Every structure is written in structure tokens, then in C-alpha cells.
PDB file of C-alpha atoms in Angstrom:
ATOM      1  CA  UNK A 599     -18.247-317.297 -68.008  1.00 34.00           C
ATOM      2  CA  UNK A 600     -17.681-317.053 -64.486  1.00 38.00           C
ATOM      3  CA  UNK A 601     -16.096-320.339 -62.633  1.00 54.00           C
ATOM      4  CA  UNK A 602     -17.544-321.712 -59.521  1.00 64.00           C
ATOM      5  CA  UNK A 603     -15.495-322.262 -56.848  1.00 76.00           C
ATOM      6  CA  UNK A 604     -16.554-324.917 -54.117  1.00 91.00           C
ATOM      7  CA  UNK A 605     -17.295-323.384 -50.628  1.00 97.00           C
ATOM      8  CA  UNK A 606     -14.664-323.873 -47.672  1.00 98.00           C
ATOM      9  CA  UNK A 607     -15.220-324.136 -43.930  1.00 98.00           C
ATOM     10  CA  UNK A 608     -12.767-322.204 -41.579  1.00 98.00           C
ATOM     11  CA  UNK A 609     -13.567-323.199 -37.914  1.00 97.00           C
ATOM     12  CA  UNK A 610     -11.586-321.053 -35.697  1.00 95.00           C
ATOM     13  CA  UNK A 611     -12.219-318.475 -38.141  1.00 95.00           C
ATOM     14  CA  UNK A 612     -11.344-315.749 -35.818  1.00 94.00           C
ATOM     15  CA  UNK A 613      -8.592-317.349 -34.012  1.00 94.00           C
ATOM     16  CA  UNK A 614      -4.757-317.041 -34.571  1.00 96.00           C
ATOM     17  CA  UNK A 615      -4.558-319.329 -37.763  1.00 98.00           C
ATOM     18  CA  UNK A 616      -8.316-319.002 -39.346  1.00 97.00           C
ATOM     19  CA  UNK A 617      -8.373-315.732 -39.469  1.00 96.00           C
ATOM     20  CA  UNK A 618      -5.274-315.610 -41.153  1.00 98.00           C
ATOM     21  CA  UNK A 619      -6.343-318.668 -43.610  1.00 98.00           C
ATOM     22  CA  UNK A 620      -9.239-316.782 -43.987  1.00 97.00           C
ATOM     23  CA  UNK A 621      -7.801-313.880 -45.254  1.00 98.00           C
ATOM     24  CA  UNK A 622      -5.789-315.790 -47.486  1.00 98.00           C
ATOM     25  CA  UNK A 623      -8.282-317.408 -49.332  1.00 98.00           C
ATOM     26  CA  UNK A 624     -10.805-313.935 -49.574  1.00 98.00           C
ATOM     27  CA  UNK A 625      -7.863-312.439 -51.255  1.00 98.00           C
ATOM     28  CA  UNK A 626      -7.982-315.423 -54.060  1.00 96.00           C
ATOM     29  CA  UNK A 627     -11.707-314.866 -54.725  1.00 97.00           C
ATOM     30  CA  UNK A 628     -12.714-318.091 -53.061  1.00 97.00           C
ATOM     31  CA  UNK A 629     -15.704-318.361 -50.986  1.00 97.00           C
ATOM     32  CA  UNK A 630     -15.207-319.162 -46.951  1.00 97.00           C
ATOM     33  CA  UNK A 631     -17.557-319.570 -44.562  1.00 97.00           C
ATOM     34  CA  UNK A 632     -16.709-318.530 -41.241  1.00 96.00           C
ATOM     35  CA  UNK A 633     -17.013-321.206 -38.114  1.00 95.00           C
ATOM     36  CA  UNK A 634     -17.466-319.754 -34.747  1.00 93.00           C
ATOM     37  CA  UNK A 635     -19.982-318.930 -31.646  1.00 90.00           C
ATOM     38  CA  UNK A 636     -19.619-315.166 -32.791  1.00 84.00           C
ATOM     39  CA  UNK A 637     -20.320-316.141 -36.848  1.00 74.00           C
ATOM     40  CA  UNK A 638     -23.055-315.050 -38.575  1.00 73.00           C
ATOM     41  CA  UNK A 639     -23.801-318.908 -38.875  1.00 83.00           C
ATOM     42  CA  UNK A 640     -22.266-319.958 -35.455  1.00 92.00           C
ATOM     43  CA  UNK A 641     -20.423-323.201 -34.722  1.00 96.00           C
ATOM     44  CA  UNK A 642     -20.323-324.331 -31.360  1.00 96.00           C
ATOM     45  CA  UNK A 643     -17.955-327.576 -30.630  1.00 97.00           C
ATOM     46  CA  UNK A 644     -20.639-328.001 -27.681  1.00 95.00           C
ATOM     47  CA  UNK A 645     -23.875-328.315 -29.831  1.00 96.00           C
ATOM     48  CA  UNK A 646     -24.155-330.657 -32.470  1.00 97.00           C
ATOM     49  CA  UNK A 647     -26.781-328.643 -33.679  1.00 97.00           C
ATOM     50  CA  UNK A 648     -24.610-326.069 -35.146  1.00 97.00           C
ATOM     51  CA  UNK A 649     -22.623-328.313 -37.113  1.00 98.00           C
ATOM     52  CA  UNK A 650     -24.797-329.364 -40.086  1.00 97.00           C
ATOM     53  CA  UNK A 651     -26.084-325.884 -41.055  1.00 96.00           C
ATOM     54  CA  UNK A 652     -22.224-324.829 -41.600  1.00 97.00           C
ATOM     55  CA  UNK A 653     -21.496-327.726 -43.377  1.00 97.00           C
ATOM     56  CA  UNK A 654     -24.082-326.861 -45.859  1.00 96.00           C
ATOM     57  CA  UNK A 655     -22.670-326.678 -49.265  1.00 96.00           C
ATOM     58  CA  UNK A 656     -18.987-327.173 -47.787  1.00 97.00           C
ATOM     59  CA  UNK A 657     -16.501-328.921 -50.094  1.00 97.00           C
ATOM     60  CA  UNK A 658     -13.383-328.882 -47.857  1.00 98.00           C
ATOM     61  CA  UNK A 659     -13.167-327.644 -44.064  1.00 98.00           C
ATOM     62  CA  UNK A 660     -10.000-326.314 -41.474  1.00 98.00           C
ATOM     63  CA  UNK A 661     -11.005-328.158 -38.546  1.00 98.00           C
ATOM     64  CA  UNK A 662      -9.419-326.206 -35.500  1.00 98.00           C
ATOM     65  CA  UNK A 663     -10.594-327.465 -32.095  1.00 97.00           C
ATOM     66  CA  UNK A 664     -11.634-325.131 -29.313  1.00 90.00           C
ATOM     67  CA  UNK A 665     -10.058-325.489 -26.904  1.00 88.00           C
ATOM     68  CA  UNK A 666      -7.333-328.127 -27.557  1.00 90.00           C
ATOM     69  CA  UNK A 667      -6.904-331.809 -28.781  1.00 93.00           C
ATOM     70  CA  UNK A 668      -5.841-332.130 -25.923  1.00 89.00           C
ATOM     71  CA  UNK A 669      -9.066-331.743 -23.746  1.00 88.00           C
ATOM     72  CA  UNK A 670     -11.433-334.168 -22.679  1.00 89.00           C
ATOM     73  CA  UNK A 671     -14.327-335.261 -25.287  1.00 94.00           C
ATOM     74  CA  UNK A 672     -12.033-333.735 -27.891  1.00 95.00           C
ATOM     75  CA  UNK A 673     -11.724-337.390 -29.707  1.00 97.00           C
ATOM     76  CA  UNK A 674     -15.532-337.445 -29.651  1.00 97.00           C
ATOM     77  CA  UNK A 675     -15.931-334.257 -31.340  1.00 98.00           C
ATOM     78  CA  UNK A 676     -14.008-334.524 -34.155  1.00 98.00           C
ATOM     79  CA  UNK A 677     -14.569-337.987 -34.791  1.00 97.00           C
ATOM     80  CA  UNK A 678     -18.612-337.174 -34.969  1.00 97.00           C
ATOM     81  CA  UNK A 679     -17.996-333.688 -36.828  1.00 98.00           C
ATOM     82  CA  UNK A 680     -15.744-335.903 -39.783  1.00 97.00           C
ATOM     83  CA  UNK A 681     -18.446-338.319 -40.180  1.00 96.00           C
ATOM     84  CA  UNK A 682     -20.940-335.521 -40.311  1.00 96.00           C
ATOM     85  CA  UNK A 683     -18.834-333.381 -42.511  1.00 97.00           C
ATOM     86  CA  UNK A 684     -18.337-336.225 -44.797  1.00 96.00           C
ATOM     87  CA  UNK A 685     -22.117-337.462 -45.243  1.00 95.00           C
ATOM     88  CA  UNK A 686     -22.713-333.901 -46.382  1.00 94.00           C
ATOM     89  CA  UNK A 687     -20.421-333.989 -49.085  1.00 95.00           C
ATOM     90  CA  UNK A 688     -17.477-332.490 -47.596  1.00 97.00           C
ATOM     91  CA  UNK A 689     -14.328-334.119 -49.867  1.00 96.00           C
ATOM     92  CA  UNK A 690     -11.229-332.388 -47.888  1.00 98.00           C
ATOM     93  CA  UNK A 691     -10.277-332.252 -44.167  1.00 98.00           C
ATOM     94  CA  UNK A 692      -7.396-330.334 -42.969  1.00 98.00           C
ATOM     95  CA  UNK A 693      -6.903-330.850 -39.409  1.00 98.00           C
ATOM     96  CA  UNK A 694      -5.120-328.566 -36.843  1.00 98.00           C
ATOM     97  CA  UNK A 695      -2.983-330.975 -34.820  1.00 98.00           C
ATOM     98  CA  UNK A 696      -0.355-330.625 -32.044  1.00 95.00           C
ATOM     99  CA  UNK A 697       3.015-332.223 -32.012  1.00 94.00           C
ATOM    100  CA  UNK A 698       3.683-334.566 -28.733  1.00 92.00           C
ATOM    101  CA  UNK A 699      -0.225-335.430 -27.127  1.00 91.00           C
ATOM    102  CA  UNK A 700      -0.879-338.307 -27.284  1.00 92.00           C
ATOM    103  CA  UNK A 701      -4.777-337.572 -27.194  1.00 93.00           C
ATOM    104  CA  UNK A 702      -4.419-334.818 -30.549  1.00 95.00           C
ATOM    105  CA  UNK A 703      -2.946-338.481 -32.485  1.00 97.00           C
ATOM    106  CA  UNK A 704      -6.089-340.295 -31.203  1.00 97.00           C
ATOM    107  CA  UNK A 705      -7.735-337.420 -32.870  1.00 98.00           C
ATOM    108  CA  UNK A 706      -6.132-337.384 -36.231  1.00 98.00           C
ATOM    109  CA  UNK A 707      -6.848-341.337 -36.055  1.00 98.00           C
ATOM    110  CA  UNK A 708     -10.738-340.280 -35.375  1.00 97.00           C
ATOM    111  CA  UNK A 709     -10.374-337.598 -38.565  1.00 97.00           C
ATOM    112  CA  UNK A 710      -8.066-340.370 -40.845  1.00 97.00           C
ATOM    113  CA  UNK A 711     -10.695-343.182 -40.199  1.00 96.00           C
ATOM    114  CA  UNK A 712     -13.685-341.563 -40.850  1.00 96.00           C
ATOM    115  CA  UNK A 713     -12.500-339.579 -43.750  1.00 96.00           C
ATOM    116  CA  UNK A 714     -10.879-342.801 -45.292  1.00 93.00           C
ATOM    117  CA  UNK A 715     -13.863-344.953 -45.121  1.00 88.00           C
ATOM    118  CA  UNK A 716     -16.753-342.836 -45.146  1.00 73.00           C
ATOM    119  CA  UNK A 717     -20.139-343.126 -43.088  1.00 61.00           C
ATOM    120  CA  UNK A 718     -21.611-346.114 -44.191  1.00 52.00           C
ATOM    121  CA  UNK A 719     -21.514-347.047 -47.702  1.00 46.00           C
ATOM    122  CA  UNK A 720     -20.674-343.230 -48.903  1.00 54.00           C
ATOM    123  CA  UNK A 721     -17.856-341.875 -50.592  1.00 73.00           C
ATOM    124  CA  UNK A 722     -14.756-340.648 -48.281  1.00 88.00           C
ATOM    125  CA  UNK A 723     -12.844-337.968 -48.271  1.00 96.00           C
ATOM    126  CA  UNK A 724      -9.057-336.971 -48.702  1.00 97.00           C
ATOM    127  CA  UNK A 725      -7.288-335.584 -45.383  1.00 98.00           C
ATOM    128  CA  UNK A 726      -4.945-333.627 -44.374  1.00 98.00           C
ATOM    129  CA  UNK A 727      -2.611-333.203 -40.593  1.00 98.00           C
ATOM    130  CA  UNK A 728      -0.595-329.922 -39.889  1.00 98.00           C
ATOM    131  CA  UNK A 729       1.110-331.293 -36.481  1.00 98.00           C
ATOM    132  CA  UNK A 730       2.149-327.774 -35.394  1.00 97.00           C
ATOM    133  CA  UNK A 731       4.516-327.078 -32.858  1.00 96.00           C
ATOM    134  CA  UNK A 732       4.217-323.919 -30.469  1.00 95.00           C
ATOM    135  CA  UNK A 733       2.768-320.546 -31.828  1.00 97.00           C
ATOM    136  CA  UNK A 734       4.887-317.535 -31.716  1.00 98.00           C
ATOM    137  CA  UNK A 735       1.924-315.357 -31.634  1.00 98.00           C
ATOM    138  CA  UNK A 736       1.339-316.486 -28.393  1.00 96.00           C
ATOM    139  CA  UNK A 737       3.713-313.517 -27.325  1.00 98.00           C
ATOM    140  CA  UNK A 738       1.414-310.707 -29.071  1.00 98.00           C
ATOM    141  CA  UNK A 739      -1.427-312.179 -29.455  1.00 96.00           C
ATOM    142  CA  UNK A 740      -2.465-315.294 -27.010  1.00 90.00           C
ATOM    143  CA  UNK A 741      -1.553-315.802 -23.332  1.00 90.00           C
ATOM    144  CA  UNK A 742       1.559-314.753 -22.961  1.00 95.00           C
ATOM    145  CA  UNK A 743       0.885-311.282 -24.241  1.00 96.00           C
ATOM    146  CA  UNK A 744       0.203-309.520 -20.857  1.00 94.00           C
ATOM    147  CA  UNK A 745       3.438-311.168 -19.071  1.00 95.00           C
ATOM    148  CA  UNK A 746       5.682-309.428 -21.775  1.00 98.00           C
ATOM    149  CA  UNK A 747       3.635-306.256 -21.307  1.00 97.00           C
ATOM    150  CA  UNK A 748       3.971-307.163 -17.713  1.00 96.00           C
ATOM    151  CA  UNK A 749       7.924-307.106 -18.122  1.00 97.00           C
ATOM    152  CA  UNK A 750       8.038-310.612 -16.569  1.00 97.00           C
ATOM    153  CA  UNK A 751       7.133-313.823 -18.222  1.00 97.00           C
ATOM    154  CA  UNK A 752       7.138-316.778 -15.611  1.00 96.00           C
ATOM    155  CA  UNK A 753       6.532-320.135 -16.688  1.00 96.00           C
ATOM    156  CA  UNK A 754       7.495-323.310 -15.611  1.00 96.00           C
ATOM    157  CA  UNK A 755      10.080-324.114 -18.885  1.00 95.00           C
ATOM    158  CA  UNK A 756      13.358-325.003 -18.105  1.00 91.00           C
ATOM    159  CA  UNK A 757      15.898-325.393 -20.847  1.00 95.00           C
ATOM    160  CA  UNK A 758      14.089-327.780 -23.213  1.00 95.00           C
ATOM    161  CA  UNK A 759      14.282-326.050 -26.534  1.00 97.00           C
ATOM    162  CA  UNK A 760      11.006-325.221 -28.502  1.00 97.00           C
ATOM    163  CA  UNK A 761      10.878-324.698 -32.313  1.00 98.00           C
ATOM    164  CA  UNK A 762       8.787-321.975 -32.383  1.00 98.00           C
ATOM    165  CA  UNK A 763       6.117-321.888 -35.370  1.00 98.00           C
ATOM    166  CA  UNK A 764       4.616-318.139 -36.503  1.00 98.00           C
ATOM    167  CA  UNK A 765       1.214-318.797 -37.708  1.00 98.00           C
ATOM    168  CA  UNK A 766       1.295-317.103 -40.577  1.00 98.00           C
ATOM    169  CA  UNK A 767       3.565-320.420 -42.039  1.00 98.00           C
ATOM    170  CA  UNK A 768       0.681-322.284 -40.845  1.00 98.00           C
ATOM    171  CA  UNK A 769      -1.840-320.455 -42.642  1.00 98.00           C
ATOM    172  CA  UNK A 770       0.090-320.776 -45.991  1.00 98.00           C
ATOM    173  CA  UNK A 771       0.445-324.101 -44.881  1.00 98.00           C
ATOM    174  CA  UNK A 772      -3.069-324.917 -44.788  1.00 98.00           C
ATOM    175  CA  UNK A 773      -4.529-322.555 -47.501  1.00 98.00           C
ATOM    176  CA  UNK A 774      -2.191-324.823 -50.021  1.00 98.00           C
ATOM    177  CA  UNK A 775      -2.932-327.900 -48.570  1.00 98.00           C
ATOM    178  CA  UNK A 776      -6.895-327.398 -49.211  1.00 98.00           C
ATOM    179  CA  UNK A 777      -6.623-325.644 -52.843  1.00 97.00           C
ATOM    180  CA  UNK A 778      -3.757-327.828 -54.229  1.00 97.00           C
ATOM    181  CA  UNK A 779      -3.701-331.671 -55.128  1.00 96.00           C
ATOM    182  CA  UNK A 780      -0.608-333.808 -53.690  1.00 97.00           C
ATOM    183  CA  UNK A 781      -1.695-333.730 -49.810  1.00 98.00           C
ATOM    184  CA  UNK A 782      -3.936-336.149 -49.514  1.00 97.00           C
ATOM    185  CA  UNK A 783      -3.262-338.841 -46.497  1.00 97.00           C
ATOM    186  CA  UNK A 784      -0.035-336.540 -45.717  1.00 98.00           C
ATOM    187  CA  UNK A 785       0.492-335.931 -42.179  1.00 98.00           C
ATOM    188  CA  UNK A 786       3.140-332.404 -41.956  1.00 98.00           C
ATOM    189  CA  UNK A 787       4.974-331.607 -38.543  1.00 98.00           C
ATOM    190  CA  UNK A 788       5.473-327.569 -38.976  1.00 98.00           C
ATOM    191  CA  UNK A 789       7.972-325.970 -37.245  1.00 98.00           C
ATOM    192  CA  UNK A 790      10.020-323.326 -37.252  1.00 98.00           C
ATOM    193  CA  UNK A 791      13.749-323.254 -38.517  1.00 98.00           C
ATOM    194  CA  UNK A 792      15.875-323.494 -34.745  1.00 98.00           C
ATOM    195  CA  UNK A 793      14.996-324.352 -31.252  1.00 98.00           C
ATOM    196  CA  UNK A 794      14.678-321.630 -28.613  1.00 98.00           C
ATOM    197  CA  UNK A 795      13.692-321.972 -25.006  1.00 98.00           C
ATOM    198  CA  UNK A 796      11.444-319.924 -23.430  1.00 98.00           C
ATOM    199  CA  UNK A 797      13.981-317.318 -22.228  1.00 98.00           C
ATOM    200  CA  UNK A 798      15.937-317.421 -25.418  1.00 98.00           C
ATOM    201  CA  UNK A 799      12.682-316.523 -26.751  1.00 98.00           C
ATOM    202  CA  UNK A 800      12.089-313.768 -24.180  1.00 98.00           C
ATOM    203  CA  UNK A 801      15.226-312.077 -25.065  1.00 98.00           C
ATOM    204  CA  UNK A 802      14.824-312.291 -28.463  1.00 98.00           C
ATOM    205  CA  UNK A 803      11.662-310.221 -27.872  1.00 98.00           C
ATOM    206  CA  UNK A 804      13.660-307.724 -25.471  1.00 98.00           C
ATOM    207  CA  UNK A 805      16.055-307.293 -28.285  1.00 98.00           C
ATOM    208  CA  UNK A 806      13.347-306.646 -30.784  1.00 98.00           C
ATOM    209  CA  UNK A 807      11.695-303.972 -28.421  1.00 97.00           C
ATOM    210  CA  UNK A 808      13.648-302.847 -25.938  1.00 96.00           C
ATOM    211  CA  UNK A 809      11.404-303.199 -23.416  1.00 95.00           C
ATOM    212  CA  UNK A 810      12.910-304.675 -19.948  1.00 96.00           C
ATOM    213  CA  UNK A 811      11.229-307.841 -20.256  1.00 98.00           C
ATOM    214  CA  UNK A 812      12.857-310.554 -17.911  1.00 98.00           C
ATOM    215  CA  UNK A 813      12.305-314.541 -17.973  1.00 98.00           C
ATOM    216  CA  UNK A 814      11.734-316.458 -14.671  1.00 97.00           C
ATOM    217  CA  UNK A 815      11.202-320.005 -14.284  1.00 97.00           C
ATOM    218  CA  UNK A 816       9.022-320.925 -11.921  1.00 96.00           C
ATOM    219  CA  UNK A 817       7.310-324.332 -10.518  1.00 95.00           C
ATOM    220  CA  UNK A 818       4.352-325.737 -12.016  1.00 93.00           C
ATOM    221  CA  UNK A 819       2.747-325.653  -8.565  1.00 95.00           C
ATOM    222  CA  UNK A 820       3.668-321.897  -8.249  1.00 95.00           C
ATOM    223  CA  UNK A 821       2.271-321.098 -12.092  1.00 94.00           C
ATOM    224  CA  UNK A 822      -0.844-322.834 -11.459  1.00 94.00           C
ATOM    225  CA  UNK A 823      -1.157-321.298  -8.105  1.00 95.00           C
ATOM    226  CA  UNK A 824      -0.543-317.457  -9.766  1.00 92.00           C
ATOM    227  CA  UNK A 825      -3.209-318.732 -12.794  1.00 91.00           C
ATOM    228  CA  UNK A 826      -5.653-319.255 -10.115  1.00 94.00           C
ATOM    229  CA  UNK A 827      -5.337-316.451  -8.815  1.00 94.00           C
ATOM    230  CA  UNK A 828      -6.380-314.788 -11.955  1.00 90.00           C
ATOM    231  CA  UNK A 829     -10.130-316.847 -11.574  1.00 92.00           C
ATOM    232  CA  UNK A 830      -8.356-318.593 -15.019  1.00 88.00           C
ATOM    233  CA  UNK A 831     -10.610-321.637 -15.079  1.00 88.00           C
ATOM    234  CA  UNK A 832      -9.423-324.839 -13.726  1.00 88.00           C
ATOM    235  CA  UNK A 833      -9.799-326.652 -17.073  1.00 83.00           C
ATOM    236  CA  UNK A 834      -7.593-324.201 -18.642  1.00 83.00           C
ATOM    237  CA  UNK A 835      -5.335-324.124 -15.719  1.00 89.00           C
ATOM    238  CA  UNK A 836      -4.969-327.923 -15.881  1.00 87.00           C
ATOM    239  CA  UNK A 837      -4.054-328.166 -20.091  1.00 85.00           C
ATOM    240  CA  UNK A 838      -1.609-325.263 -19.441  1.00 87.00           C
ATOM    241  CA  UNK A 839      -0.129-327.689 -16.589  1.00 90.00           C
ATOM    242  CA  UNK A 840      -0.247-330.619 -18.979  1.00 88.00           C
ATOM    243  CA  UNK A 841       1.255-328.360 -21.834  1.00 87.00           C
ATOM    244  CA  UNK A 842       4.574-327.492 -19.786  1.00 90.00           C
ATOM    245  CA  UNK A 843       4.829-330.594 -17.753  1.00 88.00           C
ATOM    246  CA  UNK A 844       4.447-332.917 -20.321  1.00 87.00           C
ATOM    247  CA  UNK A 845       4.689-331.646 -23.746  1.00 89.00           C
ATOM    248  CA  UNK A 846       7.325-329.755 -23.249  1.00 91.00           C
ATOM    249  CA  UNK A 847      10.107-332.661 -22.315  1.00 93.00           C
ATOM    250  CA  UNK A 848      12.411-332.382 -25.250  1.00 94.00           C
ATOM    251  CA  UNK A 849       9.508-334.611 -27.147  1.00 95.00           C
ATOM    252  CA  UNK A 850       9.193-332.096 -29.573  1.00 95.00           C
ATOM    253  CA  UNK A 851      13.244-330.310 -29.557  1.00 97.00           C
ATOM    254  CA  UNK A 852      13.574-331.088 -33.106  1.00 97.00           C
ATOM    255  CA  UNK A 853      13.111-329.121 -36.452  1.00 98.00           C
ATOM    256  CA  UNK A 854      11.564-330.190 -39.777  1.00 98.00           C
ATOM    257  CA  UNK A 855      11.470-328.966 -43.275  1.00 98.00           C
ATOM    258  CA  UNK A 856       7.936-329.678 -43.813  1.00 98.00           C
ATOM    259  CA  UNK A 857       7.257-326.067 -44.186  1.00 98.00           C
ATOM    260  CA  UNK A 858       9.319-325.641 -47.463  1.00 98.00           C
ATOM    261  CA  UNK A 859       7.887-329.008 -48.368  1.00 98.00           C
ATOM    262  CA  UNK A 860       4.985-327.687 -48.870  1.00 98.00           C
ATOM    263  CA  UNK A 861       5.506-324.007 -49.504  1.00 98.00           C
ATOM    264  CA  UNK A 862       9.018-324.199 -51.309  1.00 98.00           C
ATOM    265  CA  UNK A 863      10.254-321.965 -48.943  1.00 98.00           C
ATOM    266  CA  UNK A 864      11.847-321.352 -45.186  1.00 98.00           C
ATOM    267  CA  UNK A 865      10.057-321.333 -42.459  1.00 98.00           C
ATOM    268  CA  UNK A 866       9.793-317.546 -40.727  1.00 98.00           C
ATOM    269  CA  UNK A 867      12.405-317.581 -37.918  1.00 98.00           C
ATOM    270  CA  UNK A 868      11.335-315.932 -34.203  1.00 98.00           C
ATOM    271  CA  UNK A 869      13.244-313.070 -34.264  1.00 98.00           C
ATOM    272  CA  UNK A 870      11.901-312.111 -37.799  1.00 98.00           C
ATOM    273  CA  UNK A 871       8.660-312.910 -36.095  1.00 98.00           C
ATOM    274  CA  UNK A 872       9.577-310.676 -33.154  1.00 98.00           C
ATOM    275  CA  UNK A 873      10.659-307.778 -35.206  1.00 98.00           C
ATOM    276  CA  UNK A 874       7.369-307.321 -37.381  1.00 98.00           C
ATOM    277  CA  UNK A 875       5.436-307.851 -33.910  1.00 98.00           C
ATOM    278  CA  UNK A 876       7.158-305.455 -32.603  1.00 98.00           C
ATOM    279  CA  UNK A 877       6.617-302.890 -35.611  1.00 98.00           C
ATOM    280  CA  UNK A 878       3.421-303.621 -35.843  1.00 97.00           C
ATOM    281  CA  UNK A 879       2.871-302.398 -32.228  1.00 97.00           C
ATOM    282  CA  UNK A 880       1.769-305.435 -31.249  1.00 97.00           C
ATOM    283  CA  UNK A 881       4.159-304.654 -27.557  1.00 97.00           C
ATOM    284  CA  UNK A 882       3.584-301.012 -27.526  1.00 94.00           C
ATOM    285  CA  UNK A 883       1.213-300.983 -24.623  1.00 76.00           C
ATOM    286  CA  UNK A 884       1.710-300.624 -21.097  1.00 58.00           C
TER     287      UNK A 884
END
């Protein structure tokens, strides 16, 4: 006899942590449906429309927002895709939060509320908050990719230290949190195991590579000025600003053990980070 398993909803399936959930929970046999523009059943955070076809036959969803908490509307969103997601049966939410915005706790109240009372006179639904801190992939994989390729990364960080979080933790994170029981109502801060600053971090890469990458702090008037003139959109260009100026004021320089809370182990430190990155390749172009 074969067992069913109920259907889960990745959105950000191809970004840094949902394609790494989603890999994770193919390689247990369970079934995941895939939410993105690109999907072959595409989710768009901008039309509404899209959201009720993926939801079909969904018993627990990863709800990653494009582009951030953070952004305008974002409250909205997933306040309206919880309700949705929870009239259609959906009985676990797992939200992808950030640690120190304000506007990403307005929208884990938005997720919590609606999950915790249902729409109308309907059942609820159990939730779930991984308040992450800063992604270490964002060296090989995200923005801050072509600066190390570069051989200069310039940002406006000074020497407020960030406990940098590899994704991969966060996937294991969040693939237990939706398969096991015990999680409900639980709101996690990940993080990784030390604080680094943004140079620290830098050389940790250099020493992993040995590529002449150098740090340089700059002003946030001077890193929004060089983003501009990359045509990076003035949106983005604004949440970076908001990111460095605000996020990062030693808010957020402290370490947890949520990680081995839930996963009964360490979190992955930066330079073991950097030195699979870097034999993976992931620095080896020019």
C-alpha cells in the first residue's frame, strides 16, 4: 500500500533557500510544487490571480516574499495570500522572515493572525517564523557575487558585526519545521555561530581563495550613487540603502542557538561556508 503524502508549496522555489528546501524534500519522496513567475504553474506576488491555482491541493506552504518584507505592500501580500492559503485548506505556514525590520514583524503579525484565527468561521492553521539573519550565499550566489569577482567589495558597513547565516541551515531549518510536529506558533531567529563584519567576511573569502579581493567602506550616498550607475532600479537601490543604514546598526550583532534547536546540531560557520564555495567554483570566474 502506498502512503499519501500531502502536497507542499515552495514559493521562491528557485531562489537561494527554495531551491534548496526543494531539493530536500524531492529527495524524501514528498511531493512539492514549485512557486514562481518561471513555474510551470507560476506565482506572481503581483497577481492575485496566480495564487489560488498553486494553492490547489496544498497542505503546508514556504512563504518567501519577492522582493523583501521589507518593501512596500509587502504586509498586504502576505496577509491576503495567508487568508487565501488557509480557506483552501492549507494547515502549515512557514514564513521567511528577517531579523531587525520592523515592517517583516508587521508581516509575521499579518501571517500569525490570519493563520491563528482563520477566514471567517474556518479552521486555522499552525505557523511557523524563521527570522533569518544575513545570507552567506550572497557572496557566490546573490549581489555581492560580482564585487568579489570584481576584487573589490564596497559597501557602506562599518564595523557592526553580522552573524552570517548559509542557507543551506535555513533550508534544513524549514524542511523540519513543515514535516515535523513541535513548531507550531514558534518564532526561530537563525543565525550563524560568530559575528563577522563585512571585511572580516571579505578576508575570510580571500583566505579561502586566494584571490586579491579587498574590502572598502564606502558612504551610503557614494554606494547608491555607484548602484545607479548600474541602471539597478531605484526600488532596489532604496531597500539596499535601508538594509545597511538601518538594519545593520548592531540590532542584529548577536548569535542564537536556534539552529541546533531545531536541527540538533551547529550552525555552518562562514569560513566552512567559504571553503565549499570556493571548491565548488562558485569564485572561479573572472
Amino acid at each position: 500500500m502506498t502512503r499519501h503524502h500531502p502536497m507542499t508549496l515552495v514559493l521562491g522555489g528557485t531562489g537561494k533557500t527554495g531551491s534548496r528546501l526543494v531539493s530536500r524534500l524531492t529527495a524524501r519522496d514528498l511531493p512539492v510544487r514549485i512557486g514562481s513567475r518561471s513555474g510551470g504553474l507560476p506565482f506572481d506576488w503581483e497577481r492575485p490571480a496566480t495564487w489560488g491555482p498553486a494553492l490547489d491541493g496544498v497542505h503546508a506552504a514556504y512563504v518567501s516574499y519577492y522582493p523583501d518584507l521589507a518593501v512596500p505592500g509587502a504586509v498586504e501580500a502576505v496577509g491576503a495570500f495567508a487568508e487565501l492559503a488557509v480557506a483552501r485548506g492549507v494547515r502549515r505556514l512557514v514564513l521567511l522572515s528577517g531579523r531587525g525590520e520592523d515592517e517583516a514583524l508587521a508581516c509575521e503579525r499579518a501571517l500569525a493572525t490570519v493563520a491563528e484565527s482563520g477566514p471567517g468561521a474556518g479552521a486555522g492553521a499552525d505557523w511557523t517564523v524563521l527570522r533569518c539573519s544575513w545570507f552567506s550565499q550572497n557572496f557566490s550566489e546573490g549581489y555581492l557575487l560580482g564585487p568579489v569577482l570584481a576584487g573589490e567589495v564596497a559597501l557602506p558597513a562599518g564595523p557592526v558585526g553580522e552573524p552570517f547565516l548559509d542557507a543551506d541551515d535555513i533550508a534544513d531549518v524549514a524542511a523540519a519545521v513543515l514535516t515535523e510536529d513541535g513548531h507550531a506558533g514558534r518564532v526561530y531567529e537563525l543565525t550563524g555561530p560568530r559575528l563577522l563584519t563585512f571585511a572580516e567576511a571579505t578576508a575570510t573569502i580571500v583566505e579561502a581563495t586566494g584571490r586579491p579581493v579587498r574590502y572598502a567602506r564606502t558612504s551610503p550616498e557614494e554606494y547608491a550613487a555607484g548602484l545607479a550607475a548600474e541602471q539597478v532600479p531605484a526600488d532596489v537601490i532604496a531597500f539596499l540603502g535601508y538594509l545597511f543604514g538601518t538594519v545593520l546598526d548592531g540590532r542584529n550583532a548577536s548569535v542564537t542557538d536556534d539552529v541546533r534547536r531545531v536541527l540538533g546540531r551547529p550552525a555552518r560557520d562562514f569560513a566552512d561556508f567559504a571553503r565549499a564555495a570556493a571548491a565548488s567554483g562558485a569564485w572561479d570566474g573572472e
